[in-house]
mmCIF file of C-alpha atoms in Angstrom:
data_model
loop_
_atom_site.group_PDB
_atom_site.id
_atom_site.type_symbol
_atom_site.label_atom_id
_atom_site.label_comp_id
_atom_site.label_asym_id
_atom_site.label_seq_id
_atom_site.Cartn_x
_atom_site.Cartn_y
_atom_site.Cartn_z
ATOM 1 C CA MET Z 212 13.483 25.296 -6.260
ATOM 2 C CA PRO Z 213 12.238 25.933 -2.579
ATOM 3 C CA SER Z 214 8.775 24.506 -3.321
ATOM 4 C CA LEU Z 215 10.379 21.331 -5.021
ATOM 5 C CA GLN Z 216 12.437 20.802 -1.954
ATOM 6 C CA LYS Z 217 9.431 21.174 0.264
ATOM 7 C CA ALA Z 218 7.666 18.492 -1.645
ATOM 8 C CA LYS Z 219 10.507 16.269 -1.466
ATOM 9 C CA ASP Z 220 10.639 16.706 2.318
ATOM 10 C CA VAL Z 221 7.034 15.627 2.504
ATOM 11 C CA LEU Z 222 7.418 12.536 0.386
ATOM 12 C CA GLU Z 223 10.557 11.318 2.319
ATOM 13 C CA ARG Z 224 8.572 11.902 5.732
ATOM 14 C CA LEU Z 225 5.543 9.947 4.391
ATOM 15 C CA THR Z 226 7.428 7.054 2.764
ATOM 16 C CA GLN Z 227 10.208 6.222 5.296
ATOM 17 C CA PRO Z 228 9.502 3.475 7.760
ATOM 18 C CA ARG Z 229 9.198 4.439 11.299
ATOM 19 C CA SER Z 230 11.604 2.627 13.912
ATOM 20 C CA GLU Z 231 10.038 0.950 16.726
ATOM 21 C CA ASP Z 232 11.661 3.270 19.107
ATOM 22 C CA ALA Z 233 10.535 6.453 17.274
ATOM 23 C CA THR Z 234 8.427 8.948 19.287
ATOM 24 C CA VAL Z 235 4.960 9.122 18.030
ATOM 25 C CA PRO Z 236 3.109 12.230 18.564
ATOM 26 C CA VAL Z 237 -0.076 11.487 20.589
ATOM 27 C CA THR Z 238 -2.867 13.637 19.662
ATOM 28 C CA VAL Z 239 -6.690 13.842 20.551
ATOM 29 C CA SER Z 240 -8.761 12.544 17.566
ATOM 30 C CA ASP Z 241 -10.648 15.914 17.406
ATOM 31 C CA ASP Z 242 -7.490 17.919 17.470
ATOM 32 C CA VAL Z 243 -6.073 15.926 14.283
ATOM 33 C CA ARG Z 244 -9.426 16.121 12.585
ATOM 34 C CA THR Z 245 -9.479 19.860 13.191
ATOM 35 C CA GLN Z 246 -6.163 20.222 11.521
ATOM 36 C CA VAL Z 247 -6.119 17.697 8.785
ATOM 37 C CA VAL Z 248 -7.653 19.750 6.148
ATOM 38 C CA TYR Z 249 -5.849 23.192 7.049
ATOM 39 C CA GLU Z 250 -4.878 25.478 9.938
ATOM 40 C CA PRO Z 251 -7.466 28.460 9.735
ATOM 41 C CA ASP Z 252 -5.372 30.694 11.797
ATOM 42 C CA GLU Z 253 -2.271 30.582 9.359
ATOM 43 C CA PRO Z 254 -2.085 32.237 6.080
ATOM 44 C CA ARG Z 255 -3.487 29.803 3.352
ATOM 45 C CA ARG Z 256 -0.765 29.294 1.108
ATOM 46 C CA MET Z 257 -1.383 26.793 -1.799
ATOM 47 C CA LEU Z 258 2.028 24.777 -2.338
ATOM 48 C CA PRO Z 259 2.983 25.723 -6.029
ATOM 49 C CA PHE Z 260 3.953 22.559 -7.840
ATOM 50 C CA PRO Z 261 3.875 23.776 -11.589
ATOM 51 C CA HIS Z 262 7.201 22.395 -12.481
ATOM 52 C CA LEU Z 263 7.636 19.010 -10.617
ATOM 53 C CA PRO Z 264 10.071 16.620 -12.311
ATOM 54 C CA LYS Z 265 7.978 13.815 -14.307
ATOM 55 C CA LYS Z 266 8.349 11.348 -11.715
ATOM 56 C CA LEU Z 267 6.166 13.482 -9.107
ATOM 57 C CA ARG Z 268 3.641 14.353 -11.658
ATOM 58 C CA ARG Z 269 0.115 13.416 -11.251
ATOM 59 C CA ASP Z 270 0.062 10.470 -13.438
ATOM 60 C CA ARG Z 271 -0.719 7.501 -11.193
ATOM 61 C CA HIS Z 272 -4.399 7.285 -11.310
ATOM 62 C CA LYS Z 273 -5.613 4.186 -9.663
ATOM 63 C CA HIS Z 274 -8.848 2.817 -11.335
ATOM 64 C CA THR Z 275 -10.730 2.047 -8.068
ATOM 65 C CA LEU Z 276 -14.151 2.777 -7.262
ATOM 66 C CA VAL Z 277 -14.360 4.582 -4.191
ATOM 67 C CA SER Z 278 -17.482 5.798 -2.336
ATOM 68 C CA VAL Z 279 -18.448 8.019 0.625
ATOM 69 C CA PHE Z 280 -21.866 7.783 2.307
ATOM 70 C CA ARG Z 281 -24.478 10.593 1.403
ATOM 71 C CA TYR Z 282 -24.205 13.551 3.642
ATOM 72 C CA ALA Z 283 -25.998 16.868 3.295
ATOM 73 C CA TYR Z 284 -24.460 19.159 0.550
ATOM 74 C CA TYR Z 285 -20.837 17.821 0.873
ATOM 75 C CA ASP Z 286 -20.893 15.621 -2.054
ATOM 76 C CA PRO Z 287 -18.827 17.727 -4.073
ATOM 77 C CA ALA Z 288 -15.999 17.835 -1.655
ATOM 78 C CA PHE Z 289 -16.190 14.297 -1.051
ATOM 79 C CA LYS Z 290 -15.835 13.858 -4.963
ATOM 80 C CA TYR Z 291 -12.709 16.206 -5.168
ATOM 81 C CA PHE Z 292 -11.356 14.263 -2.033
ATOM 82 C CA VAL Z 293 -11.342 10.948 -3.937
ATOM 83 C CA GLU Z 294 -10.492 12.172 -7.334
ATOM 84 C CA GLN Z 295 -7.941 14.754 -6.863
ATOM 85 C CA VAL Z 296 -6.458 13.710 -3.510
ATOM 86 C CA LEU Z 297 -6.737 9.954 -3.477
ATOM 87 C CA ASP Z 298 -6.424 9.957 -7.356
ATOM 88 C CA CYS Z 299 -9.085 7.056 -7.699
ATOM 89 C CA ASP Z 300 -12.455 7.009 -9.312
ATOM 90 C CA TYR Z 301 -15.525 8.568 -7.507
ATOM 91 C CA LEU Z 302 -18.871 6.582 -7.175
ATOM 92 C CA GLN Z 303 -21.487 9.129 -6.676
ATOM 93 C CA LEU Z 304 -24.744 7.638 -5.287
ATOM 94 C CA PRO Z 305 -27.992 8.607 -6.305
ATOM 95 C CA LYS Z 306 -30.642 10.253 -4.128
ATOM 96 C CA ALA Z 307 -31.479 8.309 -1.071
ATOM 97 C CA THR Z 308 -34.951 6.485 -1.176
ATOM 98 C CA LYS Z 309 -37.124 4.645 1.206
ATOM 99 C CA ARG Z 310 -35.370 1.555 0.317
ATOM 100 C CA THR Z 311 -32.147 2.924 1.358
ATOM 101 C CA MET Z 312 -33.485 3.422 5.008
ATOM 102 C CA GLU Z 313 -34.930 -0.002 4.903
ATOM 103 C CA LEU Z 314 -31.683 -1.574 4.064
ATOM 104 C CA GLY Z 315 -29.950 0.400 6.882
ATOM 105 C CA ILE Z 316 -32.598 -0.579 9.305
ATOM 106 C CA GLN Z 317 -32.417 -4.270 8.465
ATOM 107 C CA SER Z 318 -28.751 -4.518 8.931
ATOM 108 C CA SER Z 319 -28.478 -2.572 12.067
ATOM 109 C CA SER Z 320 -29.114 -2.966 15.704
ATOM 110 C CA ASP Z 321 -32.217 -1.019 17.086
ATOM 111 C CA TYR Z 322 -30.038 0.422 19.843
ATOM 112 C CA VAL Z 323 -27.638 2.161 17.595
ATOM 113 C CA CYS Z 324 -28.051 5.852 16.638
ATOM 114 C CA THR Z 325 -29.829 6.824 13.538
ATOM 115 C CA PRO Z 326 -26.886 8.065 11.638
ATOM 116 C CA PHE Z 327 -25.429 4.477 11.668
ATOM 117 C CA LYS Z 328 -28.557 3.244 9.889
ATOM 118 C CA HIS Z 329 -28.404 5.955 7.203
ATOM 119 C CA MET Z 330 -24.841 4.948 6.595
ATOM 120 C CA MET Z 331 -25.381 1.324 6.665
ATOM 121 C CA GLY Z 332 -28.016 1.946 3.865
ATOM 122 C CA ASP Z 333 -25.710 3.731 1.815
ATOM 123 C CA TRP Z 334 -22.733 1.578 2.048
ATOM 124 C CA ILE Z 335 -24.970 -1.353 0.975
ATOM 125 C CA GLU Z 336 -26.320 0.574 -2.098
ATOM 126 C CA ALA Z 337 -22.789 1.692 -3.004
ATOM 127 C CA LEU Z 338 -21.610 -2.008 -2.898
ATOM 128 C CA GLU Z 339 -24.616 -2.981 -5.023
ATOM 129 C CA LEU Z 340 -23.228 -0.350 -7.634
ATOM 130 C CA GLY Z 341 -19.669 -1.990 -7.557
ATOM 131 C CA ALA Z 342 -17.898 0.190 -5.039
ATOM 132 C CA ASP Z 343 -14.469 -1.315 -4.011
ATOM 133 C CA ILE Z 344 -13.572 1.000 -1.330
ATOM 134 C CA LEU Z 345 -15.840 2.704 1.421
ATOM 135 C CA VAL Z 346 -14.614 5.940 3.079
ATOM 136 C CA GLN Z 347 -15.957 6.311 6.660
ATOM 137 C CA VAL Z 348 -14.784 9.627 7.784
ATOM 138 C CA GLY Z 349 -15.684 8.729 11.689
ATOM 139 C CA GLY Z 350 -17.152 11.568 13.699
ATOM 140 C CA PRO Z 351 -16.559 13.261 17.093
ATOM 141 C CA CYS Z 352 -18.800 11.004 19.025
ATOM 142 C CA ARG Z 353 -19.283 7.143 18.952
ATOM 143 C CA LEU Z 354 -19.556 7.490 15.414
ATOM 144 C CA GLY Z 355 -15.984 7.445 15.214
ATOM 145 C CA TYR Z 356 -15.970 3.849 16.616
ATOM 146 C CA TYR Z 357 -18.739 2.611 14.256
ATOM 147 C CA GLY Z 358 -16.555 2.016 11.267
ATOM 148 C CA GLU Z 359 -15.289 -1.315 12.529
ATOM 149 C CA MET Z 360 -18.779 -2.609 13.373
ATOM 150 C CA GLN Z 361 -20.009 -1.484 10.029
ATOM 151 C CA GLU Z 362 -17.273 -3.350 8.125
ATOM 152 C CA GLN Z 363 -17.657 -6.416 10.038
ATOM 153 C CA ILE Z 364 -21.598 -6.345 9.529
ATOM 154 C CA LEU Z 365 -21.139 -5.795 5.834
ATOM 155 C CA ARG Z 366 -18.706 -8.555 5.463
ATOM 156 C CA ASP Z 367 -20.960 -10.940 7.545
ATOM 157 C CA MET Z 368 -23.433 -10.126 4.695
ATOM 158 C CA GLY Z 369 -21.107 -11.559 1.963
ATOM 159 C CA TYR Z 370 -19.495 -8.258 0.605
ATOM 160 C CA ASP Z 371 -15.917 -7.877 -0.494
ATOM 161 C CA PHE Z 372 -14.408 -4.432 -0.197
ATOM 162 C CA THR Z 373 -11.744 -2.300 1.428
ATOM 163 C CA MET Z 374 -12.873 0.045 4.491
ATOM 164 C CA LEU Z 375 -10.892 3.142 4.584
ATOM 165 C CA ASN Z 376 -11.771 4.365 8.113
ATOM 166 C CA PHE Z 377 -10.330 7.651 8.950
ATOM 167 C CA SER Z 378 -10.490 6.805 12.677
ATOM 168 C CA HIS Z 379 -7.248 4.935 11.966
ATOM 169 C CA GLY Z 380 -3.916 6.394 12.148
ATOM 170 C CA ILE Z 381 -5.013 9.701 13.348
ATOM 171 C CA GLU Z 382 -3.644 9.030 16.925
ATOM 172 C CA GLN Z 383 -0.330 9.149 15.155
ATOM 173 C CA GLY Z 384 -0.723 12.699 13.815
ATOM 174 C CA TYR Z 385 -0.538 13.836 10.165
ATOM 175 C CA ILE Z 386 1.969 11.251 9.304
ATOM 176 C CA GLY Z 387 0.245 8.283 10.614
ATOM 177 C CA TRP Z 388 -2.880 9.358 9.004
ATOM 178 C CA GLY Z 389 -1.430 9.943 5.553
ATOM 179 C CA LYS Z 390 0.504 6.461 5.832
ATOM 180 C CA GLU Z 391 -2.995 4.884 6.492
ATOM 181 C CA VAL Z 392 -4.438 6.501 3.628
ATOM 182 C CA LEU Z 393 -1.685 5.635 1.170
ATOM 183 C CA ARG Z 394 -1.557 1.897 2.272
ATOM 184 C CA MET Z 395 -5.310 1.393 2.042
ATOM 185 C CA VAL Z 396 -6.167 3.165 -1.173
ATOM 186 C CA ASN Z 397 -3.378 4.145 -3.441
ATOM 187 C CA PRO Z 398 0.385 3.887 -2.535
ATOM 188 C CA ASP Z 399 1.321 5.390 -5.886
ATOM 189 C CA ILE Z 400 -0.315 8.862 -4.976
ATOM 190 C CA ALA Z 401 1.751 11.634 -6.100
ATOM 191 C CA ILE Z 402 2.370 13.149 -2.408
ATOM 192 C CA PRO Z 403 2.819 16.852 -3.240
ATOM 193 C CA ASN Z 404 -0.086 17.062 -5.538
ATOM 194 C CA GLY Z 405 -2.107 15.311 -2.865
ATOM 195 C CA VAL Z 406 -1.139 17.736 -0.117
ATOM 196 C CA LYS Z 407 -1.917 20.564 -2.512
ATOM 197 C CA GLN Z 408 -5.251 19.056 -3.326
ATOM 198 C CA LEU Z 409 -6.046 18.453 0.302
ATOM 199 C CA LEU Z 410 -5.802 22.120 1.181
ATOM 200 C CA ALA Z 411 -8.038 22.854 -1.743
ATOM 201 C CA CYS Z 412 -10.607 20.355 -0.584
ATOM 202 C CA GLY Z 413 -10.682 21.994 2.941
ATOM 203 C CA HIS Z 414 -11.093 25.411 0.946
ATOM 204 C CA MET Z 415 -14.021 24.020 -0.704
ATOM 205 C CA LEU Z 416 -15.724 22.748 2.358
ATOM 206 C CA THR Z 417 -15.258 26.281 3.511
ATOM 207 C CA LEU Z 418 -16.851 27.870 0.534
ATOM 208 C CA LEU Z 419 -19.716 25.401 0.577
ATOM 209 C CA ASP Z 420 -20.734 26.290 4.030
ATOM 210 C CA SER Z 421 -20.515 30.114 3.331
ATOM 211 C CA ALA Z 422 -22.837 29.624 0.182
ATOM 212 C CA ARG Z 423 -25.183 27.318 2.269
ATOM 213 C CA ASP Z 424 -25.410 30.167 4.937
ATOM 214 C CA PHE Z 425 -26.372 32.689 2.351
ATOM 215 C CA TYR Z 426 -28.939 30.403 0.806
ATOM 216 C CA MET Z 427 -30.738 29.584 4.306
ATOM 217 C CA ALA Z 428 -30.758 33.290 5.291
ATOM 218 C CA ASN Z 429 -32.251 34.607 2.201
ATOM 219 C CA GLY Z 430 -33.829 31.355 0.296
ATOM 220 C CA GLY Z 431 -37.287 32.004 2.031
ATOM 221 C CA PHE Z 432 -37.922 35.562 0.508
ATOM 222 C CA GLU Z 433 -37.316 34.909 -3.233
ATOM 223 C CA ARG Z 434 -40.092 36.628 -5.488
ATOM 224 C CA GLU Z 435 -39.945 33.657 -7.977
ATOM 225 C CA PRO Z 436 -40.338 30.432 -6.357
ATOM 226 C CA GLY Z 437 -37.555 27.936 -7.046
ATOM 227 C CA ALA Z 438 -35.000 30.748 -8.113
ATOM 228 C CA PHE Z 439 -32.723 30.046 -4.947
ATOM 229 C CA ARG Z 440 -32.835 26.194 -5.312
ATOM 230 C CA ARG Z 441 -31.802 26.244 -9.235
ATOM 231 C CA ALA Z 442 -29.103 28.770 -8.341
ATOM 232 C CA TRP Z 443 -28.034 26.483 -5.468
ATOM 233 C CA GLU Z 444 -28.116 23.324 -7.711
ATOM 234 C CA GLY Z 445 -26.117 25.064 -10.341
ATOM 235 C CA LEU Z 446 -23.530 25.961 -7.688
ATOM 236 C CA MET Z 447 -23.155 22.525 -6.660
ATOM 237 C CA ASP Z 448 -22.822 21.225 -10.150
ATOM 238 C CA ALA Z 449 -20.009 23.673 -10.885
ATOM 239 C CA MET Z 450 -18.352 22.514 -7.604
ATOM 240 C CA ARG Z 451 -18.531 18.703 -8.642
ATOM 241 C CA ALA Z 452 -16.992 19.627 -12.007
ATOM 242 C CA ALA Z 453 -13.962 21.544 -10.252
ATOM 243 C CA ALA Z 454 -10.447 20.065 -10.262
ATOM 244 C CA THR Z 455 -8.296 22.703 -9.274
ATOM 245 C CA LYS Z 456 -8.630 25.419 -6.339
ATOM 246 C CA ALA Z 457 -9.053 28.168 -9.095
ATOM 247 C CA GLU Z 458 -12.150 26.317 -10.435
ATOM 248 C CA ILE Z 459 -13.388 25.948 -7.126
ATOM 249 C CA ASP Z 460 -13.097 29.887 -6.546
ATOM 250 C CA GLU Z 461 -14.724 30.452 -9.792
ATOM 251 C CA ALA Z 462 -17.646 27.966 -9.091
ATOM 252 C CA TYR Z 463 -18.275 29.855 -5.865
ATOM 253 C CA ARG Z 464 -17.885 33.252 -7.339
ATOM 254 C CA ALA Z 465 -20.366 32.520 -10.195
ATOM 255 C CA GLY Z 466 -22.923 30.768 -7.914
ATOM 256 C CA MET Z 467 -22.825 33.284 -5.261
ATOM 257 C CA GLU Z 468 -23.275 36.179 -8.065
ATOM 258 C CA GLU Z 469 -26.435 34.334 -9.325
ATOM 259 C CA MET Z 470 -27.891 33.937 -5.859
ATOM 260 C CA ARG Z 471 -27.222 37.814 -4.869
ATOM 261 C CA ALA Z 472 -28.993 38.755 -7.988
ATOM 262 C CA ILE Z 473 -32.004 37.080 -7.105
ATOM 263 C CA PRO Z 474 -34.888 39.658 -6.325
ATOM 264 C CA LEU Z 475 -36.304 39.178 -2.860
ATOM 265 C CA ASP Z 476 -39.293 40.421 -0.782
ATOM 266 C CA LYS Z 477 -37.672 40.344 2.432
ATOM 267 C CA PRO Z 478 -39.065 42.174 5.508
ATOM 268 C CA ALA Z 479 -36.816 44.390 7.579
ATOM 269 C CA ASP Z 480 -37.443 42.166 10.785
ATOM 270 C CA PRO Z 481 -38.192 38.496 9.615
ATOM 271 C CA VAL Z 482 -38.763 35.726 11.875
ATOM 272 C CA ARG Z 483 -35.180 34.249 12.590
ATOM 273 C CA ILE Z 484 -34.540 30.916 13.657
ATOM 274 C CA GLY Z 485 -31.210 29.358 14.831
ATOM 275 C CA ILE Z 486 -30.751 25.511 14.192
ATOM 276 C CA ILE Z 487 -28.579 23.852 16.710
ATOM 277 C CA GLY Z 488 -28.039 20.100 17.795
ATOM 278 C CA GLU Z 489 -26.103 17.048 16.820
ATOM 279 C CA LEU Z 490 -23.677 17.346 14.091
ATOM 280 C CA TYR Z 491 -25.046 14.595 11.601
ATOM 281 C CA THR Z 492 -28.680 14.907 12.155
ATOM 282 C CA ALA Z 493 -28.850 19.045 12.069
ATOM 283 C CA ILE Z 494 -26.886 19.216 8.863
ATOM 284 C CA ASP Z 495 -28.192 16.229 6.823
ATOM 285 C CA GLU Z 496 -31.503 16.901 4.992
ATOM 286 C CA ASN Z 497 -32.267 13.095 4.756
ATOM 287 C CA SER Z 498 -31.725 12.655 8.499
ATOM 288 C CA ASN Z 499 -33.794 15.840 9.413
ATOM 289 C CA LEU Z 500 -36.474 15.524 6.608
ATOM 290 C CA GLY Z 501 -35.419 18.583 5.000
ATOM 291 C CA LEU Z 502 -35.586 21.007 8.289
ATOM 292 C CA ASP Z 503 -33.857 23.882 6.381
ATOM 293 C CA GLU Z 504 -36.201 23.876 3.365
ATOM 294 C CA LYS Z 505 -39.306 23.612 5.449
ATOM 295 C CA LEU Z 506 -38.361 26.866 7.630
ATOM 296 C CA MET Z 507 -37.477 28.645 4.550
ATOM 297 C CA ASP Z 508 -40.650 27.762 2.791
ATOM 298 C CA MET Z 509 -42.358 29.362 5.809
ATOM 299 C CA GLY Z 510 -40.532 32.542 5.254
ATOM 300 C CA VAL Z 511 -37.980 32.268 7.984
ATOM 301 C CA GLU Z 512 -34.426 33.439 8.058
ATOM 302 C CA VAL Z 513 -32.464 30.341 8.905
ATOM 303 C CA HIS Z 514 -29.145 30.236 10.800
ATOM 304 C CA ARG Z 515 -26.985 27.195 11.584
ATOM 305 C CA THR Z 516 -23.493 27.707 12.932
ATOM 306 C CA LEU Z 517 -23.084 23.966 12.941
ATOM 307 C CA ASN Z 518 -21.257 22.765 9.789
ATOM 308 C CA PHE Z 519 -17.888 21.062 8.777
ATOM 309 C CA SER Z 520 -15.792 23.966 8.641
ATOM 310 C CA ASN Z 521 -16.904 25.520 11.919
ATOM 311 C CA ARG Z 522 -16.667 21.992 13.524
ATOM 312 C CA TYR Z 523 -13.323 20.883 12.077
ATOM 313 C CA THR Z 524 -11.267 23.497 10.390
ATOM 314 C CA HIS Z 525 -12.066 26.594 12.488
ATOM 315 C CA TYR Z 526 -12.879 24.835 15.849
ATOM 316 C CA ASN Z 527 -11.501 25.999 19.116
ATOM 317 C CA GLU Z 528 -13.027 24.190 22.184
ATOM 318 C CA GLU Z 529 -11.533 26.086 24.939
ATOM 319 C CA ASN Z 530 -12.376 29.562 23.091
ATOM 320 C CA LEU Z 531 -15.941 28.456 22.694
ATOM 321 C CA ARG Z 532 -16.292 27.140 26.268
ATOM 322 C CA ARG Z 533 -14.975 30.542 27.609
ATOM 323 C CA THR Z 534 -18.210 32.107 26.067
ATOM 324 C CA ILE Z 535 -20.607 29.775 28.117
ATOM 325 C CA ALA Z 536 -18.527 29.715 31.340
ATOM 326 C CA GLU Z 537 -21.802 30.427 33.285
ATOM 327 C CA TYR Z 538 -23.545 27.501 31.793
ATOM 328 C CA ALA Z 539 -20.740 24.607 31.228
ATOM 329 C CA GLU Z 540 -17.397 24.516 32.843
ATOM 330 C CA TYR Z 541 -16.417 21.288 31.143
ATOM 331 C CA ASP Z 542 -16.583 19.865 27.550
ATOM 332 C CA MET Z 543 -19.801 17.638 27.746
ATOM 333 C CA GLY Z 544 -19.170 15.877 24.311
ATOM 334 C CA PRO Z 545 -18.886 16.134 20.662
ATOM 335 C CA THR Z 546 -20.853 19.111 19.529
ATOM 336 C CA SER Z 547 -22.349 20.110 22.983
ATOM 337 C CA THR Z 548 -20.130 23.115 23.153
ATOM 338 C CA MET Z 549 -20.861 24.407 19.905
ATOM 339 C CA THR Z 550 -24.713 23.806 20.712
ATOM 340 C CA LEU Z 551 -24.827 25.778 23.841
ATOM 341 C CA ALA Z 552 -22.275 28.648 22.676
ATOM 342 C CA ALA Z 553 -24.748 29.112 19.481
ATOM 343 C CA ALA Z 554 -27.854 28.792 21.332
ATOM 344 C CA LYS Z 555 -26.336 31.723 23.636
ATOM 345 C CA LYS Z 556 -25.088 33.772 20.640
ATOM 346 C CA TYR Z 557 -28.340 33.550 18.844
ATOM 347 C CA ALA Z 558 -30.165 34.694 21.912
ATOM 348 C CA GLU Z 559 -27.965 37.567 22.415
ATOM 349 C CA MET Z 560 -28.389 38.755 18.845
ATOM 350 C CA GLY Z 561 -32.294 38.728 19.456
ATOM 351 C CA PHE Z 562 -33.333 35.585 17.321
ATOM 352 C CA ASP Z 563 -36.887 34.887 17.557
ATOM 353 C CA GLY Z 564 -36.473 31.012 18.582
ATOM 354 C CA LEU Z 565 -34.224 27.819 18.185
ATOM 355 C CA VAL Z 566 -34.627 24.543 16.808
ATOM 356 C CA HIS Z 567 -32.654 21.628 18.754
ATOM 357 C CA ALA Z 568 -32.274 18.733 16.278
ATOM 358 C CA LYS Z 569 -30.611 15.389 17.368
ATOM 359 C CA CYS Z 570 -30.933 11.665 16.607
ATOM 360 C CA ALA Z 571 -32.576 9.310 19.148
ATOM 361 C CA GLY Z 572 -30.385 8.219 21.850
ATOM 362 C CA CYS Z 573 -27.702 11.008 21.327
ATOM 363 C CA THR Z 574 -26.257 11.175 24.703
ATOM 364 C CA PRO Z 575 -24.211 14.361 24.643
ATOM 365 C CA GLU Z 576 -27.367 16.242 23.104
ATOM 366 C CA ILE Z 577 -29.424 14.786 25.494
ATOM 367 C CA ASP Z 578 -27.194 16.412 28.284
ATOM 368 C CA CYS Z 579 -27.269 19.671 26.591
ATOM 369 C CA ILE Z 580 -31.129 20.112 27.052
ATOM 370 C CA PRO Z 581 -31.056 21.166 30.791
ATOM 371 C CA VAL Z 582 -28.656 23.832 29.953
ATOM 372 C CA LEU Z 583 -30.637 24.861 27.087
ATOM 373 C CA ARG Z 584 -33.660 25.326 29.276
ATOM 374 C CA ARG Z 585 -31.716 27.607 31.188
ATOM 375 C CA ILE Z 586 -30.548 29.544 28.319
ATOM 376 C CA SER Z 587 -34.226 29.884 27.083
ATOM 377 C CA GLU Z 588 -35.331 30.993 30.557
ATOM 378 C CA ASP Z 589 -32.483 33.689 30.913
ATOM 379 C CA PHE Z 590 -32.987 35.080 27.440
ATOM 380 C CA HIS Z 591 -36.703 34.491 27.286
ATOM 381 C CA ILE Z 592 -36.130 32.586 23.663
ATOM 382 C CA PRO Z 593 -38.509 29.521 22.762
ATOM 383 C CA VAL Z 594 -36.713 26.342 22.060
ATOM 384 C CA LEU Z 595 -38.416 23.406 19.828
ATOM 385 C CA TYR Z 596 -36.658 20.014 20.460
ATOM 386 C CA LEU Z 597 -36.616 17.603 17.656
ATOM 387 C CA THR Z 598 -35.837 13.988 18.209
ATOM 388 C CA TYR Z 599 -35.380 11.973 14.811
ATOM 389 C CA ASP Z 600 -35.504 8.175 14.514
ATOM 390 C CA THR Z 601 -36.312 6.047 11.509
ATOM 391 C CA GLU Z 602 -40.011 6.199 12.177
ATOM 392 C CA THR Z 603 -40.161 10.044 12.345
ATOM 393 C CA SER Z 604 -43.111 11.244 10.296
ATOM 394 C CA ASP Z 605 -42.832 14.181 7.680
ATOM 395 C CA THR Z 606 -46.453 15.223 8.638
ATOM 396 C CA GLY Z 607 -45.855 15.278 12.054
ATOM 397 C CA LEU Z 608 -42.771 17.416 11.810
ATOM 398 C CA MET Z 609 -44.585 19.747 9.872
ATOM 399 C CA THR Z 610 -47.338 20.372 12.130
ATOM 400 C CA ARG Z 611 -44.892 20.942 15.043
ATOM 401 C CA LEU Z 612 -42.701 23.423 13.027
ATOM 402 C CA GLU Z 613 -45.808 25.175 11.693
ATOM 403 C CA ALA Z 614 -47.225 25.590 15.318
ATOM 404 C CA PHE Z 615 -43.754 26.782 16.391
ATOM 405 C CA TYR Z 616 -43.430 29.504 13.566
ATOM 406 C CA ASP Z 617 -47.095 30.582 14.431
ATOM 407 C CA MET Z 618 -45.987 31.164 18.018
ATOM 408 C CA LEU Z 619 -43.064 33.085 17.219
ATOM 409 C CA ALA Z 620 -44.802 35.239 14.551
ATOM 410 C CA MET Z 621 -47.479 36.245 17.166
ATOM 411 C CA LYS Z 622 -44.947 36.975 19.566
ATOM 412 C CA LYS Z 623 -43.103 39.140 17.185
ATOM 413 C CA ALA Z 624 -46.059 40.988 16.232
ATOM 414 C CA ALA Z 625 -47.158 41.362 19.863
ATOM 415 C CA LYS Z 626 -43.782 43.192 20.487
ATOM 416 C CA ARG Z 627 -44.325 45.650 17.606
ATOM 417 C CA TRP Z 628 -47.707 46.718 19.258
#
């Protein structure tokens, strides 16, 4: 069977030792991360393995508790990766509390960025709950270097665990990354099934982002308060229960069908705001104090190009930079190009305003601010700059958002007259 031969080829490539003089493909970290899940420009073909011989079947589950830090709405994808790809037990963390942030602050330097502190609080609570392995997915900025520092801090605190840091091995390409995962977590992973499920996990990320986009654009106009939130939570629960690509697709279909059926009172020309900024803070509701929900509660149509699938699986730095050639000639950092490209796109589409969200000390996004001011002046679009740290007040944030919304609403009303 062709599919079986392909599976055997993958297995042989991952398990054979690499000679010292072998040529190791050197790739840029971001390029590897972009392609690890799947290649979006190629037809998505799920590898069919329904008739694998017994020795290759998924029967080597390792009862090890694996935990990933809390991040936005991606928990179902993290769970799927641990259970279906790594073939281990997933430790799902409860919702973060004030104590979570306090633990992160106490164990971190004052000078590291806020996401570092959020992660440290998550790691400590995970270890308290019995986690054996912590997964640090890294990041396109200095967050990609934080894994070693976080691991050392936790070991100095007396914790015994394994840190699976995705920043390791990726410089060797797919094979090096795969070998690192096998060595650190579960050497008995059934490779063909793992490859198949890894593609399905990437597919889930895309569907989660698509569903979230619909939710943010329409959730602020529901006739029955809470209807969208209930539908969203139902979709998330169904995604968490999925164990195959077919179940992922069914969860998405049912969830989107429920959200599309919710009655709306949406004006023909609502206030539209685009969220741009730093990858972690702009997406994660714990970090940005529920920015999406706050704007939706005001009756705003919210858009955010920045998400996992757009940053990693569909990302093309060169093409994006061409769209902002008059503003930036070079790549200024992790999400800088996306920030500027999204800002220009939203301005060209006639959006009413932009919210730039970042953590304190995020150098690439600080560099974006002068360029954003130029875009704001060229297109006459207001920009609200939000910087989050561990002391950011929810009340203060609401005051700024309400004032920004009132200004945009008055400006839109004046245009109609």
